[in-house]
Coordinates of C-alpha atoms in Angstrom, one line a residue:
X1 CA -11.2 19.8 -11.6
X2 CA -10.8 16.5 -9.8
X3 CA -11.4 13.2 -11.7
X4 CA -11.9 9.5 -11.0
X5 CA -8.3 7.9 -11.2
X6 CA -7.7 4.5 -12.8
X7 CA -3.9 4.7 -13.0
X8 CA -1.4 4.8 -10.1
X9 CA -2.0 6.1 -6.6
X10 CA -4.5 8.7 -6.0
X11 CA -4.0 12.2 -4.2
X12 CA -6.6 14.5 -2.9
X13 CA -5.5 17.4 -4.9
X14 CA -6.4 15.8 -8.1
X15 CA -8.5 12.8 -7.5
X16 CA -11.9 11.8 -5.8
X17 CA -11.0 9.6 -2.9
X18 CA -12.1 8.0 0.3
X19 CA -10.3 8.5 3.5
X20 CA -7.7 5.9 4.2
X21 CA -8.4 5.6 7.9
X22 CA -12.0 4.1 7.0
X23 CA -10.3 1.2 5.1
X24 CA -7.7 0.3 7.5
X25 CA -9.5 -0.2 11.0
X26 CA -7.3 -0.3 13.9
X27 CA -4.0 0.4 12.3
X28 CA -3.5 3.7 14.4
X29 CA -4.1 1.6 17.5
X30 CA -1.3 -1.0 16.3
X31 CA 1.1 2.0 15.8
X32 CA 0.4 3.6 19.2
X33 CA 1.1 0.2 20.6
X34 CA 4.5 -0.1 19.1
X35 CA 3.4 -3.1 17.0
X36 CA 5.0 -4.7 14.0
X37 CA 2.2 -6.0 11.7
X38 CA 1.1 -6.8 8.0
X39 CA -1.2 -5.3 5.7
X40 CA -2.3 -7.1 2.7
X41 CA -4.8 -6.7 -0.2
X42 CA -5.2 -7.8 -3.8
X43 CA -3.6 -5.8 -6.5
X44 CA -5.3 -2.4 -7.4
X45 CA -7.1 -2.3 -4.0
X46 CA -5.6 1.1 -3.2
X47 CA -2.9 0.0 -0.8
X48 CA -0.3 2.6 -2.0
X49 CA -3.0 5.4 -1.8
X50 CA -3.9 4.5 1.7
X51 CA -0.5 4.2 2.9
X52 CA 0.5 7.7 1.4
X53 CA -2.6 9.2 2.9
X54 CA -2.0 7.8 6.2
X55 CA 1.7 8.6 6.2
X56 CA 0.8 12.3 5.6
X57 CA -2.0 12.3 8.2
X58 CA 0.4 10.8 10.8
X59 CA 3.3 13.4 10.0
X60 CA 0.7 16.3 10.1
X61 CA -0.4 15.0 13.5
X62 CA 3.4 15.5 14.7
X63 CA 3.6 12.7 17.0
X64 CA 5.7 10.4 14.8
X65 CA 8.1 10.6 11.8
X66 CA 6.4 8.4 9.3
X67 CA 8.1 7.0 6.2
X68 CA 6.6 5.4 3.1
X69 CA 9.1 3.3 1.4
X70 CA 8.5 1.1 -1.6
X71 CA 10.8 -2.0 -2.1
X72 CA 9.5 -2.7 -5.7
X73 CA 12.9 -1.8 -7.1
X74 CA 14.6 -4.7 -5.1
X75 CA 12.3 -7.3 -6.8
X76 CA 14.4 -10.3 -8.0
X77 CA 17.5 -9.5 -6.0
X78 CA 18.0 -12.9 -4.3
X79 CA 21.6 -12.3 -2.6
X80 CA 21.4 -10.5 0.4
X81 CA 24.8 -8.7 0.1
X82 CA 23.0 -6.9 -3.0
X83 CA 19.5 -6.9 -1.6
X84 CA 19.8 -5.2 1.8
X85 CA 21.9 -2.2 0.5
X86 CA 19.4 -1.8 -2.2
X87 CA 16.7 -1.8 0.6
X88 CA 18.9 1.1 2.3
X89 CA 18.6 3.0 -1.1
X90 CA 15.0 2.8 -1.0
X91 CA 14.9 4.2 2.6
X92 CA 17.4 6.9 1.7
X93 CA 14.9 7.9 -1.1
X94 CA 12.1 7.8 1.3
X95 CA 13.9 9.8 3.9
X96 CA 14.3 12.9 1.6
X97 CA 10.7 13.9 3.0
X98 CA 11.9 13.7 6.5
X99 CA 12.7 17.4 8.1
X100 CA 15.9 16.1 9.4
X101 CA 19.3 15.5 7.9
X102 CA 21.0 12.0 8.4
X103 CA 24.1 10.8 7.2
X104 CA 25.5 7.2 7.4
X105 CA 28.6 5.3 6.5
X106 CA 27.5 2.7 3.9
X107 CA 31.0 1.1 4.1
X108 CA 30.7 -0.5 7.6
X109 CA 32.7 -3.8 7.8
X110 CA 34.9 -5.4 5.2
X111 CA 33.1 -8.6 3.9
X112 CA 30.0 -7.8 1.7
X113 CA 28.1 -10.9 2.8
X114 CA 28.6 -10.6 6.5
X115 CA 28.1 -7.0 6.4
X116 CA 24.7 -7.6 4.8
X117 CA 23.6 -9.6 8.0
X118 CA 23.6 -6.5 10.1
X119 CA 23.4 -3.4 7.8
X120 CA 19.6 -2.9 8.0
X121 CA 19.7 -3.2 11.8
X122 CA 22.6 -0.9 12.3
X123 CA 21.1 1.6 9.7
X124 CA 17.7 1.7 11.4
X125 CA 19.2 1.8 15.1
X126 CA 21.3 4.8 14.1
X127 CA 18.5 6.6 12.2
X128 CA 16.3 6.1 15.4
X129 CA 18.7 7.6 17.6
X130 CA 19.1 10.8 15.7
X131 CA 15.3 11.4 15.6
X132 CA 13.5 13.4 18.2
X133 CA 10.1 11.5 17.6
X134 CA 9.5 7.9 17.1
X135 CA 9.8 6.4 13.7
X136 CA 7.0 4.5 11.8
X137 CA 7.9 2.8 8.5
X138 CA 5.5 1.4 5.9
X139 CA 7.3 -1.0 3.8
X140 CA 5.3 -1.3 0.6
X141 CA 5.7 -4.2 -2.0
X142 CA 7.5 -6.1 0.8
X143 CA 6.2 -9.4 -0.7
X144 CA 8.4 -8.8 -3.8
X145 CA 11.6 -9.6 -2.1
X146 CA 13.2 -12.7 -3.1
X147 CA 13.7 -15.5 -0.6
X148 CA 17.3 -14.9 0.9
X149 CA 16.8 -11.1 0.8
X150 CA 13.6 -11.7 2.4
X151 CA 14.8 -13.8 5.2
X152 CA 17.7 -11.5 6.1
X153 CA 15.3 -8.4 5.9
X154 CA 12.9 -10.2 8.4
X155 CA 15.8 -11.5 10.7
X156 CA 17.3 -8.0 10.9
X157 CA 13.9 -6.5 11.7
X158 CA 13.4 -9.2 14.5
X159 CA 16.9 -8.5 15.8
X160 CA 16.2 -4.9 16.2
X161 CA 12.7 -5.0 17.4
X162 CA 13.5 -5.4 21.3
X163 CA 16.0 -2.6 21.0
X164 CA 15.3 0.8 22.8
X165 CA 16.6 2.7 19.6
X166 CA 14.8 1.2 16.6
X167 CA 11.6 2.1 14.7
X168 CA 8.6 2.4 16.9
X169 CA 6.3 0.7 14.6
X170 CA 6.8 -1.2 11.2
X171 CA 4.1 -2.5 8.8
X172 CA 5.1 -4.8 5.9
X173 CA 2.6 -4.3 2.8
X174 CA 1.7 -6.4 -0.1
X175 CA -0.6 -8.9 -1.6
X176 CA 0.8 -11.6 0.9
X177 CA -0.6 -12.7 4.4
X178 CA 1.8 -14.2 6.8
X179 CA 1.2 -17.8 5.6
X180 CA 2.0 -16.7 2.1
X181 CA 5.4 -15.4 3.2
X182 CA 6.0 -18.5 5.2
X183 CA 5.4 -20.7 2.3
X184 CA 7.8 -18.9 0.1
X185 CA 10.5 -19.0 2.8
X186 CA 9.7 -22.8 3.8
X187 CA 7.8 -24.3 0.8
X188 CA 8.3 -27.8 2.3
X189 CA 7.2 -26.8 5.9
X190 CA 10.9 -26.6 6.8
X191 CA 12.3 -24.0 9.2
X192 CA 15.2 -21.7 8.4
X193 CA 16.8 -22.0 11.8
X194 CA 15.4 -22.2 15.3
X195 CA 13.9 -18.7 15.4
X196 CA 11.0 -17.6 13.2
X197 CA 11.5 -14.2 11.6
X198 CA 7.7 -13.7 12.0
X199 CA 7.5 -14.0 15.8
X200 CA 7.5 -10.2 16.0
X201 CA 4.4 -9.9 13.7
X202 CA 1.4 -9.2 16.0
X203 CA -1.4 -9.0 13.5
X204 CA -2.3 -9.1 9.8
X205 CA -4.8 -6.5 8.5
X206 CA -6.5 -6.5 5.2
X207 CA -7.6 -3.5 3.3
X208 CA -11.3 -3.3 3.0
X209 CA -13.5 -2.8 -0.1
X210 CA -15.6 0.4 -0.3
X211 CA -18.9 0.0 1.2
X212 CA -22.1 1.0 -0.5
X213 CA -22.0 4.1 1.6
X214 CA -18.5 5.1 0.7
X215 CA -19.2 4.5 -2.9
X216 CA -22.2 7.1 -2.5
X217 CA -19.7 9.4 -0.7
X218 CA -17.1 8.9 -3.6
X219 CA -19.6 9.9 -6.3
X220 CA -21.1 12.6 -4.3
X221 CA -17.7 14.5 -4.5
X222 CA -18.2 14.6 -8.2
X223 CA -21.7 15.7 -8.1
X224 CA -20.8 18.4 -5.7
X225 CA -18.1 19.7 -8.2
X226 CA -19.8 19.3 -11.3
X227 CA -23.5 18.9 -10.6
X228 CA -23.7 15.6 -12.5
X229 CA -26.1 13.2 -10.6
X230 CA -25.6 9.7 -10.1
X231 CA -29.1 8.0 -10.0
X232 CA -29.8 5.8 -7.0
X233 CA -30.3 2.8 -9.3
X234 CA -26.9 3.7 -11.0
X235 CA -25.0 3.5 -7.5
X236 CA -26.9 0.3 -6.8
X237 CA -25.8 -1.3 -10.2
X238 CA -22.2 -0.1 -9.5
X239 CA -22.4 -1.9 -6.1
X240 CA -23.8 -5.1 -7.7
X241 CA -21.1 -5.2 -10.4
X242 CA -18.0 -4.2 -8.4
X243 CA -18.8 -5.2 -4.8
X244 CA -16.8 -2.2 -3.8
X245 CA -13.3 -2.9 -5.6
X246 CA -11.8 0.3 -5.5
X247 CA -10.2 0.4 -9.0
X248 CA -13.4 -1.1 -10.5
X249 CA -15.6 1.6 -8.8
X250 CA -13.5 4.4 -10.2
X251 CA -13.1 2.6 -13.5
X252 CA -16.9 2.6 -14.0
X253 CA -17.3 6.2 -13.2
X254 CA -14.5 7.1 -15.6
X255 CA -15.9 4.9 -18.4
X256 CA -19.3 6.5 -18.0
X257 CA -18.4 10.2 -17.5
X258 CA -15.4 10.5 -19.7
X259 CA -16.0 8.0 -22.5
X260 CA -19.7 7.4 -22.9
X261 CA -21.0 10.8 -22.0
X262 CA -17.9 12.7 -23.1
X263 CA -17.7 14.8 -20.0
X264 CA -21.4 16.2 -20.7
X265 CA -22.2 16.8 -17.0
X266 CA -25.7 17.9 -17.9
X267 CA -26.6 14.1 -18.3
X268 CA -27.3 11.8 -15.2
X269 CA -25.4 8.7 -14.7
X270 CA -28.0 5.8 -15.0
X271 CA -28.0 2.1 -14.2
X272 CA -28.2 1.4 -18.0
X273 CA -25.0 3.5 -18.5
X274 CA -23.3 1.6 -15.6
X275 CA -24.0 -1.7 -17.1
X276 CA -22.5 -0.5 -20.5
X277 CA -19.5 0.7 -18.8
X278 CA -19.0 -2.5 -17.0
X279 CA -19.3 -4.4 -20.2
X280 CA -16.7 -2.2 -22.1
X281 CA -14.1 -2.6 -19.5
X282 CA -14.3 -6.4 -19.6
X283 CA -14.4 -6.4 -23.4
X284 CA -11.3 -4.0 -23.6
X285 CA -9.5 -6.3 -20.9
X286 CA -7.4 -3.6 -19.3
X287 CA -4.2 -4.6 -17.6
X288 CA -5.7 -4.9 -14.2
X289 CA -8.2 -7.3 -15.3
X290 CA -5.8 -9.4 -17.0
X291 CA -3.5 -9.4 -13.9
X292 CA -6.5 -10.6 -11.8
X293 CA -7.5 -13.3 -14.2
X294 CA -3.8 -14.6 -14.1
X295 CA -3.8 -14.6 -10.5
X296 CA -7.2 -16.5 -10.3
X297 CA -5.7 -19.0 -12.7

């Protein structure tokens, strides 16, 4: 039986979830147009869930090879000579799901520092050459890269962008918009050279919260599976309390169904229960709420 997930990414085998394409309007058009772009949204907005869902859909369609690659493990690595090889390690992990074999000599060049300036460009060029379909990459947690590693990472994507043998489309995904990346690289409005590493980014998308209609669709999945009804006033109260924030929408449903009603599906979900659940969530101060409060401060 599926359930409302409140910890980690969702998958449609185990969790109730909304189609990712409805929350990222225009992303497939950007990919078709060979664009490099940003996707940004607040923490616990469902970015990873959407990216994995979208990657799977694109791979199923068969037009592209699509990689989802998390860069979270590279956080705090400021030196490019360590950071860029670490990014390649993340790519090698992501590539395990590709239906192709690819070997690459990591020992290119002699000096680690100079090698790091071209390593990512060379790797993505060689990978693209060996594939029989265009390559699309979603770099999740891209904004966790430290300053010098981030500069090298973006610069190498820029250098390879105009090549015929390079990824067809790349999305950088995280909580930061373009101006936030720029502020981190040049906090005093100074430039790092004459060419901006952002001049290949064509658009910045944000992940939309659920609409009221999508909350109805999400909760209907539970009703169809269990018979438990969400009263109209309950859905209205959820919308008022959450404004469609995905984690909160799921958390309210989980609190009512699993904690308050103890999975008694014969009892309807009412507006009063939704209010009680919302209060319980704020009073217990789960990690996600604390993280949000910290960002607001």
